[in-house]
Short mmCIF file of C-alpha atoms in Angstrom, two decimals:
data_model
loop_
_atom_site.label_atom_id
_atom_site.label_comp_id
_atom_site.label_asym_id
_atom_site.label_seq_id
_atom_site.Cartn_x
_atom_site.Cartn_y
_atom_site.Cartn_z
CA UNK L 1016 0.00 0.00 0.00
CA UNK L 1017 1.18 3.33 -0.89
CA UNK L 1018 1.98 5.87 1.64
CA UNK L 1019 -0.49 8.65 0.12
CA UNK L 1020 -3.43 5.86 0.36
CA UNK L 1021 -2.48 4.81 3.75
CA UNK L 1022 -2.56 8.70 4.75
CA UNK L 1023 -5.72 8.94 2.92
CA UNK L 1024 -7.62 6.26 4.57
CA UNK L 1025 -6.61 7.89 7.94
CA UNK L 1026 -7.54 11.36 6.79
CA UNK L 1027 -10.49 9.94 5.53
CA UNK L 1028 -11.61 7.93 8.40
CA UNK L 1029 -10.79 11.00 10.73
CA UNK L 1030 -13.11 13.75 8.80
CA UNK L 1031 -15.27 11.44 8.38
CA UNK L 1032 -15.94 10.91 11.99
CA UNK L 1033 -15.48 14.63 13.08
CA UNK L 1034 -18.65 15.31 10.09
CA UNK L 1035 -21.03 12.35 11.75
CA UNK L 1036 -20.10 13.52 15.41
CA UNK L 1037 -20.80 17.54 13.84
CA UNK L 1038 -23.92 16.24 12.35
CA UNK L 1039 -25.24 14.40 15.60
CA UNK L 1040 -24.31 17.69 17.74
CA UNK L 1041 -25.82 20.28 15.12
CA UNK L 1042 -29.04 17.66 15.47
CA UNK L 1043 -29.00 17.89 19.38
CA UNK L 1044 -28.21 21.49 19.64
CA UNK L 1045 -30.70 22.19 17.03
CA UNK L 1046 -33.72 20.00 18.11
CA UNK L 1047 -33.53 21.62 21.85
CA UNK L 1048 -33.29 25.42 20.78
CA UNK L 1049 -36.65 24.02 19.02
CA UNK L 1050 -37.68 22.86 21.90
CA UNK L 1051 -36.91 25.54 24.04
CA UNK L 1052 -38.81 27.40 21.21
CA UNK L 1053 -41.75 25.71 21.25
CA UNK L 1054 -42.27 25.47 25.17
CA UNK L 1055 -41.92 28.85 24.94
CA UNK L 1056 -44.63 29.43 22.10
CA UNK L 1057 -46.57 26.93 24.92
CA UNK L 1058 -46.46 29.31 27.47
CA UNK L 1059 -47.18 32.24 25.68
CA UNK L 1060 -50.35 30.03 24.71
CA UNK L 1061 -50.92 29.65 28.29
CA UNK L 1062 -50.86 33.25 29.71
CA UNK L 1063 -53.14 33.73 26.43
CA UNK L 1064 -55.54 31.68 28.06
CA UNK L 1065 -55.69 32.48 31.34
CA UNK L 1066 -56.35 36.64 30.09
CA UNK L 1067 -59.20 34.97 27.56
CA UNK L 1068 -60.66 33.30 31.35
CA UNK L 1069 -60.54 36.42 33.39
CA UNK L 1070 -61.82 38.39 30.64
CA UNK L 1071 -64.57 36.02 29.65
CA UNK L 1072 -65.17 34.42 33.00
CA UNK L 1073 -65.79 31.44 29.93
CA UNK L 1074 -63.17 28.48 29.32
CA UNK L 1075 -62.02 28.29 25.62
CA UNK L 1076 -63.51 26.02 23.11
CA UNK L 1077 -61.78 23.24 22.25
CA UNK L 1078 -60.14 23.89 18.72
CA UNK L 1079 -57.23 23.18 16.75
CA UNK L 1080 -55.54 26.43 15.68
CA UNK L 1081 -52.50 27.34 14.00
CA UNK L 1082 -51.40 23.91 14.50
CA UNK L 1083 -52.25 24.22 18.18
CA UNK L 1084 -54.75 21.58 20.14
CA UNK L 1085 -56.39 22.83 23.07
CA UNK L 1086 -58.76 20.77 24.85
CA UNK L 1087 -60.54 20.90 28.66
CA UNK L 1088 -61.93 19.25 31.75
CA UNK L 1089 -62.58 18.74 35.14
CA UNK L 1090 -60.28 18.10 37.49
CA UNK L 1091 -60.29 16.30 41.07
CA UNK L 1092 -56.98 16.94 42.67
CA UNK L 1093 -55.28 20.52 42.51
CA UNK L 1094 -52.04 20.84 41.14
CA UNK L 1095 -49.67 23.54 42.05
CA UNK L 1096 -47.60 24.17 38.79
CA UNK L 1097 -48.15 23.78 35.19
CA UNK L 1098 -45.89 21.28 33.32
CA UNK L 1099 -44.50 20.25 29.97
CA UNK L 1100 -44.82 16.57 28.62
CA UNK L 1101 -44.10 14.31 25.07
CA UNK L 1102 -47.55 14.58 23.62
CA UNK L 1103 -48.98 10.75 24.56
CA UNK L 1104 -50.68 10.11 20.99
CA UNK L 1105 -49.87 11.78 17.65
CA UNK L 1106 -51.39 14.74 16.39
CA UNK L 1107 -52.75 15.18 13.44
CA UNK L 1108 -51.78 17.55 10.96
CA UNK L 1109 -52.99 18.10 7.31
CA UNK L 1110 -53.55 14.70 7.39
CA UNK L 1111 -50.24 12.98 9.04
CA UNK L 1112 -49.08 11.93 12.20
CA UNK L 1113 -46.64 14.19 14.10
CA UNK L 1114 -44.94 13.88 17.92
CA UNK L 1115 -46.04 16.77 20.00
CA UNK L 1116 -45.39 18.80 23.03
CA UNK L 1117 -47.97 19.28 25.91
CA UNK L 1118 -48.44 21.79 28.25
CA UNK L 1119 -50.96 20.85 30.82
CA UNK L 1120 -52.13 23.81 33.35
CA UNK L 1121 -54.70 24.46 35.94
CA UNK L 1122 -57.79 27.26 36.17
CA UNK L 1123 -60.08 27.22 39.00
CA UNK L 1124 -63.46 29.07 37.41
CA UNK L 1125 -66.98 29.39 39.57
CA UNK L 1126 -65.42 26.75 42.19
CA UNK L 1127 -64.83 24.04 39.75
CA UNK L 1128 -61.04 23.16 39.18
CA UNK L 1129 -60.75 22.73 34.76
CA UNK L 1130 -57.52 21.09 33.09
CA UNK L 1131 -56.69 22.48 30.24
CA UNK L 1132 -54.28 20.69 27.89
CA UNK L 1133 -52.51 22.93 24.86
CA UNK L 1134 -50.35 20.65 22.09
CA UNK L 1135 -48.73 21.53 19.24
CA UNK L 1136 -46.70 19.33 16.89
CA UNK L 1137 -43.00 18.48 16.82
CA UNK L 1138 -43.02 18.46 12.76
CA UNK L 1139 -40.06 20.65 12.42
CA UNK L 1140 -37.58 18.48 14.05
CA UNK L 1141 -38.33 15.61 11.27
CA UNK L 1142 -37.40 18.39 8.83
CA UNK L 1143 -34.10 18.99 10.93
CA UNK L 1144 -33.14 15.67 10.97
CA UNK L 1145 -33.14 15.09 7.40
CA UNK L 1146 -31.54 18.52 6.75
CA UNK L 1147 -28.67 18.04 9.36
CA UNK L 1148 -28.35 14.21 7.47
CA UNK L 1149 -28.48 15.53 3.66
CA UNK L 1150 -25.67 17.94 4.61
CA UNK L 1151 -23.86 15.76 6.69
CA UNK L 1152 -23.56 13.49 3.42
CA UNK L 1153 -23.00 16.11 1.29
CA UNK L 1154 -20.19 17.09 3.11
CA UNK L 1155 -18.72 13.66 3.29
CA UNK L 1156 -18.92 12.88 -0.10
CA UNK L 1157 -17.68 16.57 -1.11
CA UNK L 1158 -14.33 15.79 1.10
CA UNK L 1159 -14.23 12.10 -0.97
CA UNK L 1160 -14.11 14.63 -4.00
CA UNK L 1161 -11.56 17.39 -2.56
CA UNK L 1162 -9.57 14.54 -1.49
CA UNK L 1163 -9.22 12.81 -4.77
CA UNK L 1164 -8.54 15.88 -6.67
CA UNK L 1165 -6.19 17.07 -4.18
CA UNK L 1166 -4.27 14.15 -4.00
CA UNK L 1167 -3.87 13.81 -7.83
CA UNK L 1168 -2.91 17.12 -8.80
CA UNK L 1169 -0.72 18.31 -5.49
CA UNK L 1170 0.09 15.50 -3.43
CA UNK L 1171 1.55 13.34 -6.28
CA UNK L 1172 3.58 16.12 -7.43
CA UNK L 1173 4.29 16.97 -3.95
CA UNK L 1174 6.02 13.37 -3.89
CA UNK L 1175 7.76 12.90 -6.82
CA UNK L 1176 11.35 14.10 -5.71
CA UNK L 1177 10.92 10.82 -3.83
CA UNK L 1178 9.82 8.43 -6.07
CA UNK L 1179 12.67 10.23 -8.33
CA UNK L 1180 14.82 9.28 -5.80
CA UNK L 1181 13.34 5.67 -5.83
CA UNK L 1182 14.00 5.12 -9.58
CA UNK L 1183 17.69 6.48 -9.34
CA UNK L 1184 18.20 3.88 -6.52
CA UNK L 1185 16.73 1.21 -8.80
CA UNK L 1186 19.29 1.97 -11.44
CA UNK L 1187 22.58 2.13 -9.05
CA UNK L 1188 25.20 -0.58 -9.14
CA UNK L 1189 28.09 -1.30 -7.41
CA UNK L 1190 29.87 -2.00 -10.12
CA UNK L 1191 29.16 1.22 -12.04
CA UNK L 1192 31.99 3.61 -12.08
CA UNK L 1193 29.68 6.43 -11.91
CA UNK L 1194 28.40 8.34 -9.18
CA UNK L 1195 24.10 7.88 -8.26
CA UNK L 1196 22.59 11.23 -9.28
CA UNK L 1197 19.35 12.43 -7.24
CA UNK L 1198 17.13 15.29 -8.81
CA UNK L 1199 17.52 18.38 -6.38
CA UNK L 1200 14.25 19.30 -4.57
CA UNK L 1201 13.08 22.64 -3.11
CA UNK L 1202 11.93 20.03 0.23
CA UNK L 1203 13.93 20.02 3.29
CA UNK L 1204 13.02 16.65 3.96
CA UNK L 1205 13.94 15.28 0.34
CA UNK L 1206 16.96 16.98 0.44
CA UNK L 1207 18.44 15.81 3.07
CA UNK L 1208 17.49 11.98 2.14
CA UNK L 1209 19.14 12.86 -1.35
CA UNK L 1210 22.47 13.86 0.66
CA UNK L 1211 22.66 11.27 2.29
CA UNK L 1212 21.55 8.45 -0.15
CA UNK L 1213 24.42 10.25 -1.97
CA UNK L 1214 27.21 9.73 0.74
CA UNK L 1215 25.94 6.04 1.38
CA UNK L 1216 25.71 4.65 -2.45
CA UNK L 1217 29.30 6.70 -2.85
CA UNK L 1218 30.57 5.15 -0.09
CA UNK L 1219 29.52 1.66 -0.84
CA UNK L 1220 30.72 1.69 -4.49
CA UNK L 1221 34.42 3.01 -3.34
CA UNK L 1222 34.07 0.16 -0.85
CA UNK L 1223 33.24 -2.33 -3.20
CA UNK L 1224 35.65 -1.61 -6.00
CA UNK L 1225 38.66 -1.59 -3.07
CA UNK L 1226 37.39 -4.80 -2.50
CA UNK L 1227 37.14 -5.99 -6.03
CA UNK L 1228 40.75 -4.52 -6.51
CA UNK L 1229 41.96 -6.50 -3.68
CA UNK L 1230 40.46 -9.83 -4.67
CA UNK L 1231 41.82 -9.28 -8.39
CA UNK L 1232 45.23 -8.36 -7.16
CA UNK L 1233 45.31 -11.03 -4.21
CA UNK L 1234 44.33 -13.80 -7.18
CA UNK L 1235 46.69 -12.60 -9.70
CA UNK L 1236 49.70 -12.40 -6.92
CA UNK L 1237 48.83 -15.26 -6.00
CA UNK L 1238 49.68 -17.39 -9.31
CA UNK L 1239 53.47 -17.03 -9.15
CA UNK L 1240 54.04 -18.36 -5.33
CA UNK L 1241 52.01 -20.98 -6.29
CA UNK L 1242 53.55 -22.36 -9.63
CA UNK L 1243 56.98 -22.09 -7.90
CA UNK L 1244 55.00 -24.41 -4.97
CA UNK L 1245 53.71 -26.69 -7.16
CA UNK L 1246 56.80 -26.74 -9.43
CA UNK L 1247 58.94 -27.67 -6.08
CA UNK L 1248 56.56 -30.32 -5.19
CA UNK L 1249 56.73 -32.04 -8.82
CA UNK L 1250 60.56 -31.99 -8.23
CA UNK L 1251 60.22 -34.12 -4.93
CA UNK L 1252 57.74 -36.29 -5.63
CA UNK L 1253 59.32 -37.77 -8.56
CA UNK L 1254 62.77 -38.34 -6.48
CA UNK L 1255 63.06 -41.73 -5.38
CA UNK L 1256 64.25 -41.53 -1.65
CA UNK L 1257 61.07 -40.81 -0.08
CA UNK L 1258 59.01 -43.78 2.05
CA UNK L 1259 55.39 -44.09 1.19
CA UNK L 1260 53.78 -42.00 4.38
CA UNK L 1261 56.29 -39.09 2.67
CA UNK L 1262 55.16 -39.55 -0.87
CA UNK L 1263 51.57 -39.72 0.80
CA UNK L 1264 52.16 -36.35 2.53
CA UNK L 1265 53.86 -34.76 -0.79
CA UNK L 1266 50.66 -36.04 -2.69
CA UNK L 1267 48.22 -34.12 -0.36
CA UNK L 1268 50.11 -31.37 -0.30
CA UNK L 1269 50.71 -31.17 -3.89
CA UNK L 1270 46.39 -31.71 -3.83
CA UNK L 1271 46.32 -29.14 -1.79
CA UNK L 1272 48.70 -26.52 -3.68
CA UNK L 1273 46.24 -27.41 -7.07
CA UNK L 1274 43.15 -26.45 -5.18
CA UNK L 1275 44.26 -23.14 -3.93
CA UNK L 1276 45.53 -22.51 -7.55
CA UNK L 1277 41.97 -23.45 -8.98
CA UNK L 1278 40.35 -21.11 -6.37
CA UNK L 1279 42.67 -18.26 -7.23
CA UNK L 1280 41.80 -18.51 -10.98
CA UNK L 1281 38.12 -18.94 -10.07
CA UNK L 1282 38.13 -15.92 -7.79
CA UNK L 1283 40.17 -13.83 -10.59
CA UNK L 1284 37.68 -15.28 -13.58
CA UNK L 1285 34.44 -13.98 -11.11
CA UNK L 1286 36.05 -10.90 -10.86
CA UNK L 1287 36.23 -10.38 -14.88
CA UNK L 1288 33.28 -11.31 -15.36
CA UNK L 1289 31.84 -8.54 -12.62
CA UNK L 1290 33.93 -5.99 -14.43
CA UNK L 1291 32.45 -6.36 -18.17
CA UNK L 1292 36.14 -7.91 -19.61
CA UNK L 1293 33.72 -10.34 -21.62
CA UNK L 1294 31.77 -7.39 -23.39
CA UNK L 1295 32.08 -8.32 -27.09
CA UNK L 1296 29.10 -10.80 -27.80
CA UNK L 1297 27.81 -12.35 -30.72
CA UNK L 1298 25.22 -14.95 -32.37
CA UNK L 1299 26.61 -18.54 -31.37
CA UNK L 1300 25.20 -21.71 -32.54
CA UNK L 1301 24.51 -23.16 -29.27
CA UNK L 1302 23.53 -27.10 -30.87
CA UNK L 1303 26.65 -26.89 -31.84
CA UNK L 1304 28.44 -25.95 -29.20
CA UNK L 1305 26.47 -28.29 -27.28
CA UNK L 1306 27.44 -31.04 -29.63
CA UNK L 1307 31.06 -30.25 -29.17
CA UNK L 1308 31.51 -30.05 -25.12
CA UNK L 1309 29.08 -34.04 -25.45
CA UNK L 1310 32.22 -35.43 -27.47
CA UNK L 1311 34.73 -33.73 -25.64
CA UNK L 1312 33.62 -35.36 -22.18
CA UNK L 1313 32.49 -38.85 -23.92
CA UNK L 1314 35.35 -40.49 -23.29
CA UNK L 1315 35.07 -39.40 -19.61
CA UNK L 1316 32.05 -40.43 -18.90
CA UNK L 1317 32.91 -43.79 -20.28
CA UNK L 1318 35.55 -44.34 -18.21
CA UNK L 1319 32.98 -43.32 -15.19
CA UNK L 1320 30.50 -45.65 -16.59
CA UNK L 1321 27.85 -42.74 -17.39
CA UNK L 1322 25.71 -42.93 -19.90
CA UNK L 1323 24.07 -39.85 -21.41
CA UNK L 1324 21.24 -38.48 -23.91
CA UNK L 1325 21.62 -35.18 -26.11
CA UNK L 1326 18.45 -33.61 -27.82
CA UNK L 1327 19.05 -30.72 -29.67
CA UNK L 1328 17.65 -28.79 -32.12
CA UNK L 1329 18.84 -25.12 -33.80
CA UNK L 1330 19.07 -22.47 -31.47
CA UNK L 1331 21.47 -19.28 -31.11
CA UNK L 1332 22.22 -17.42 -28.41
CA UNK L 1333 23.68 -14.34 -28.21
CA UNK L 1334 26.93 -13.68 -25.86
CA UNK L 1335 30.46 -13.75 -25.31
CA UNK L 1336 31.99 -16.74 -26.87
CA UNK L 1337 35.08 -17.18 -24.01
CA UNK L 1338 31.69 -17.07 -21.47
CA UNK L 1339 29.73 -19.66 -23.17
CA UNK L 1340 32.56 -22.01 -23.02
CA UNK L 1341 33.10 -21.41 -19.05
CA UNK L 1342 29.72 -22.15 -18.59
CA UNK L 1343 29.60 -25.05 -20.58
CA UNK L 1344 32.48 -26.23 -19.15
CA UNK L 1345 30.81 -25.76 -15.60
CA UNK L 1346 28.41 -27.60 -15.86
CA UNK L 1347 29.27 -30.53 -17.72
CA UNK L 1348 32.09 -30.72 -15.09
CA UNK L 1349 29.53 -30.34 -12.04
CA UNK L 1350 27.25 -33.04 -13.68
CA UNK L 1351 29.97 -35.23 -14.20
CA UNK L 1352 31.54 -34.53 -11.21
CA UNK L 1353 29.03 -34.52 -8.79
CA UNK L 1354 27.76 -38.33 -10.91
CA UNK L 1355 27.87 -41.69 -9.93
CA UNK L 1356 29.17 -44.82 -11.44
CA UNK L 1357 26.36 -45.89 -13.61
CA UNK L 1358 24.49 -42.99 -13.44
CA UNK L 1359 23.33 -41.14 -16.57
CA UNK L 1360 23.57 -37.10 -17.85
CA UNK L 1361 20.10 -35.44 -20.28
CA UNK L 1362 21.11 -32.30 -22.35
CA UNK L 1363 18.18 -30.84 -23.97
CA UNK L 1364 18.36 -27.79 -25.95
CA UNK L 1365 15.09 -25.86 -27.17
CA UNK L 1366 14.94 -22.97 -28.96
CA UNK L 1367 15.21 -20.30 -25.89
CA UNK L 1368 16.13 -22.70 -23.08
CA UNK L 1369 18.53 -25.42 -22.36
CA UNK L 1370 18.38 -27.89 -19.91
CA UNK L 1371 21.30 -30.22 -18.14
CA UNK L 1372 20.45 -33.21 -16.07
CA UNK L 1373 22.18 -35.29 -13.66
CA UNK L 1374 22.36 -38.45 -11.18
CA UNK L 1375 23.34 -38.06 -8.00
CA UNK L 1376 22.95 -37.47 -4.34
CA UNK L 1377 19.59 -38.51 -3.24
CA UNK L 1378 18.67 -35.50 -1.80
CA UNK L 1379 17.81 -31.84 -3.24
CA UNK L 1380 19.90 -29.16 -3.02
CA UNK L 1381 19.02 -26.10 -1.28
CA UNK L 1382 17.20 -23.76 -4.08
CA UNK L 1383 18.19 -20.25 -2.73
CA UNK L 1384 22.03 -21.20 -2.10
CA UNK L 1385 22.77 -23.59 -4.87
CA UNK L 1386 24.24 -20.59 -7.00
CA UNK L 1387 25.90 -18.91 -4.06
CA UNK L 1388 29.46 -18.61 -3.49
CA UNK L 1389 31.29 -21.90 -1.76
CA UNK L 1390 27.66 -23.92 -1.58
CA UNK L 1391 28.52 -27.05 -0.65
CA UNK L 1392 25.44 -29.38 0.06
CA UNK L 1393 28.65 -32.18 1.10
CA UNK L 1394 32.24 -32.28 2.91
CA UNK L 1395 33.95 -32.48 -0.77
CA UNK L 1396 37.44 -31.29 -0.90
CA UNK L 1397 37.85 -31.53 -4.57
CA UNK L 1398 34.79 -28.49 -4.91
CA UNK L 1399 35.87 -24.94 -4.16
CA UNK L 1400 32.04 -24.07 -4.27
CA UNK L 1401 32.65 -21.54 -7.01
CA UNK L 1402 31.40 -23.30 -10.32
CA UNK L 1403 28.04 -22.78 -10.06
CA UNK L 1404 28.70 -18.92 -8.49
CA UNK L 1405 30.57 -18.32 -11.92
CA UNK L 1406 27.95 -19.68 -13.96
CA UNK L 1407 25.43 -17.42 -12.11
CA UNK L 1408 27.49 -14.80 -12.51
CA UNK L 1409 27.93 -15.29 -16.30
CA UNK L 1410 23.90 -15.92 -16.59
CA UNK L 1411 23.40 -12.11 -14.90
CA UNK L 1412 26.32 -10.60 -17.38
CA UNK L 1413 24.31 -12.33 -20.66
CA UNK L 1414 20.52 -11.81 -19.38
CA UNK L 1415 20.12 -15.62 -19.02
CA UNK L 1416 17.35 -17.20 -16.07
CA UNK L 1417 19.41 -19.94 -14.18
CA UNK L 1418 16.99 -22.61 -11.91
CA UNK L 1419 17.56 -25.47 -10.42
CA UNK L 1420 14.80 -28.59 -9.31
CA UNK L 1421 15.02 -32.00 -8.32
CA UNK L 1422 13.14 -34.47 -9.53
CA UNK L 1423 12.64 -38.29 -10.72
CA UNK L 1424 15.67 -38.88 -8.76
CA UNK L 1425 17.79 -35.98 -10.84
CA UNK L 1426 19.22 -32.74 -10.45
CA UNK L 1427 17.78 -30.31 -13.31
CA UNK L 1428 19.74 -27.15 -14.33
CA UNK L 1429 17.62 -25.02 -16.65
CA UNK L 1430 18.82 -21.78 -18.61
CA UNK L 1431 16.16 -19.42 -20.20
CA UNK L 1432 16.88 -16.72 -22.34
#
């Protein structure tokens, strides 16, 4: 939910509450001045009356006047004061019902105590109420109205530095040389978000390439040592006056040397990739390639006893050739090496997808991490954990959609471009 409809509903819900609660007071306030009004007409009715008795020495007929209903009679027990009641039945008036108000008072005329009852009808207070309620909803629905134009012609613009802002951070990379540039905006509040979105995205890219530098420099360094290492380590182990738990020890380390030497070149080949070094791309006849890699790791799998199935039909691709044959390499080597004896390998290639299948462990491996760097789903010392990383990271530098799924008792790799 946006921020300008969450406001809104609030706004809403608040003036929409503060019109009903108006509405219900301007009803109360308004139906007692009536009220007040028309006890006050009463009594003026009243001391009407009582001059028409002492004049007359007669009581008044009883007639309906000017909306007013006056009746008489006797009554047994005195009563001090006159009072004001809710009229008990309706009154009648040009033809429909109406509540009233009653004034009941006491004469005493030739020794006979009289009750006279004046009423007059409450019909104005029906006309209130649906007055006070037609502008009540007028007003609510007029504020729907305000609030909708408002909001599309000033608050929108009012918040488009930040949704400015928004887009810029959308476009910002790490590994873009250039600096994120935010629109300048006459808001204090935008402003100051923009400076310091500014200082955090500049700081994190200087970061970031330092770190990149480092890795790239730490690989590369790290080729010579290592050759001289494994060079040394050659030397020995082909010299004869070494016992076996020597020649063992030699062996591992020599393992050991290779690894570190495969991890250095994997580390330095990510951080190519992350740079754009494998920018010049072009229309490659993936069956073909496909076609290729299968006879260059036949013999392979024959020797591992794994039997495999190619389906392809014409497709191209467009990307870096020296990328295309990293990945390839990739993952034929992770399906072969990740295989067992007997197992089998299923290479399809459509038109805009191609798929790589493999035997193996018995168990999936986890979705979310299987492209990560050093994902290992076993102890295996002969996996840095960076072959499927570099074909991720190849995938994001050619717009390709890498997923993984298990099923039937394989591990599918699919590519969609």
């Amino acid at each position: 939910m946006k921020l300008i409809v969450h406001y809104n509903r609030h706004n809403f819900f608040i003036l929409t509450l503060l019109f009903v609660l108006s509405g219900i007071a301007s009803y109360v306030l308004t139906k007692n001045v009536l009220l007040n009004e028309l006890d006050e007409n009463l009594e003026d009715t009243m001391d009407k009356v009582n001059s028409y008795i002492q004049t007359h020495h007669a009581l008044p007929l009883a007639t309906t006047y000017d909306n007013l209903l006056i009746s008489t009679d006797t009554a047994s027990s005195p009563v001090d004061k006159p009072y004001l009641i809710n009229a008990s039945e309706p009154i009648r008036v040009k033809g429909k019902k109406h509540i009233g108000r009653t004034l009941v008072f006491f004469v005493s005329l030739d020794h006979q105590r009289y009750r006279i009852i004046i009423s007059r009808p409450l019909e104005g207070i029906k006309h209130i109420t649906k007055t006070v309620v037609l502008i009540t909803m007028t007003m609510i629905l007029l504020l729907i109205v305000i609030l909708a134009v408002v909001n599309r012609y000033f608050v929108s613009r009012l918040w488009r530095p930040f949704y400015s802002t928004l887009n810029s951070l959308k476009n910002f990379r790490l590994n873009n040389h250039q600096a994120v540039e935010f629109k300048k905006s006459n808001i204090d509040e935008f402003s100051i978000m923009n400076e310091h979105l500014q200082l955090v995205t500049s700081n994190a890219s200087k970061e970031y390439h330092l770190l990149k530098e480092f890795t790239e420099n730490a690989s590369h360094e790290f080729q010579t040592p290592l050759a001289i290492i494994r060079s040394k380590l050659d030397v020995l182990i082909q010299q004869d006056n070494f016992t076996e738990t020597q020649i063992e020890l030699l062996a591992e380390a020599y393992s050991a040397v290779t690894r570190l030497s495969g991890l250095s070149q994997s580390l330095l080949l990510l951080t190519k990739i992350e740079n754009n070094q494998f920018s010049n791309q072009q229309d490659i006849a993936l069956h073909d390639s496909l076609q290729r890699k299968a006879s260059q790791f036949e013999e392979i799998w024959e020797d591992s006893e794994i039997s495999y199935s190619l389906q392809v039909c014409h497709s191209y691709i467009k990307m870096n050739a020296d990328l295309l044959e990293i990945l390839l390499n990739n993952l034929f080597s992770n399906a072969t090496r990740h295989n067992k004896p007997g197992g089998n390998i299923a290479i399809s290639l459509d038109t805009k997808s191609v798929s790589i299948s493999n035997t193996g462990t018995d168990t999936a491996l986890d979705r979310e991490k299987v492209f990560s760097r050093f994902y290992k789903n076993t102890v295996n010392n002969e996996n840095n954990g960076l072959g499927l990383s570099i074909v991720r990271q190849i995938c994001i530098s050619s717009q390709i959609s890498p997923s993984y799924e298990y099923r039937d008792g394989m591990h599918h790799f699919s590519f969609n471009w």
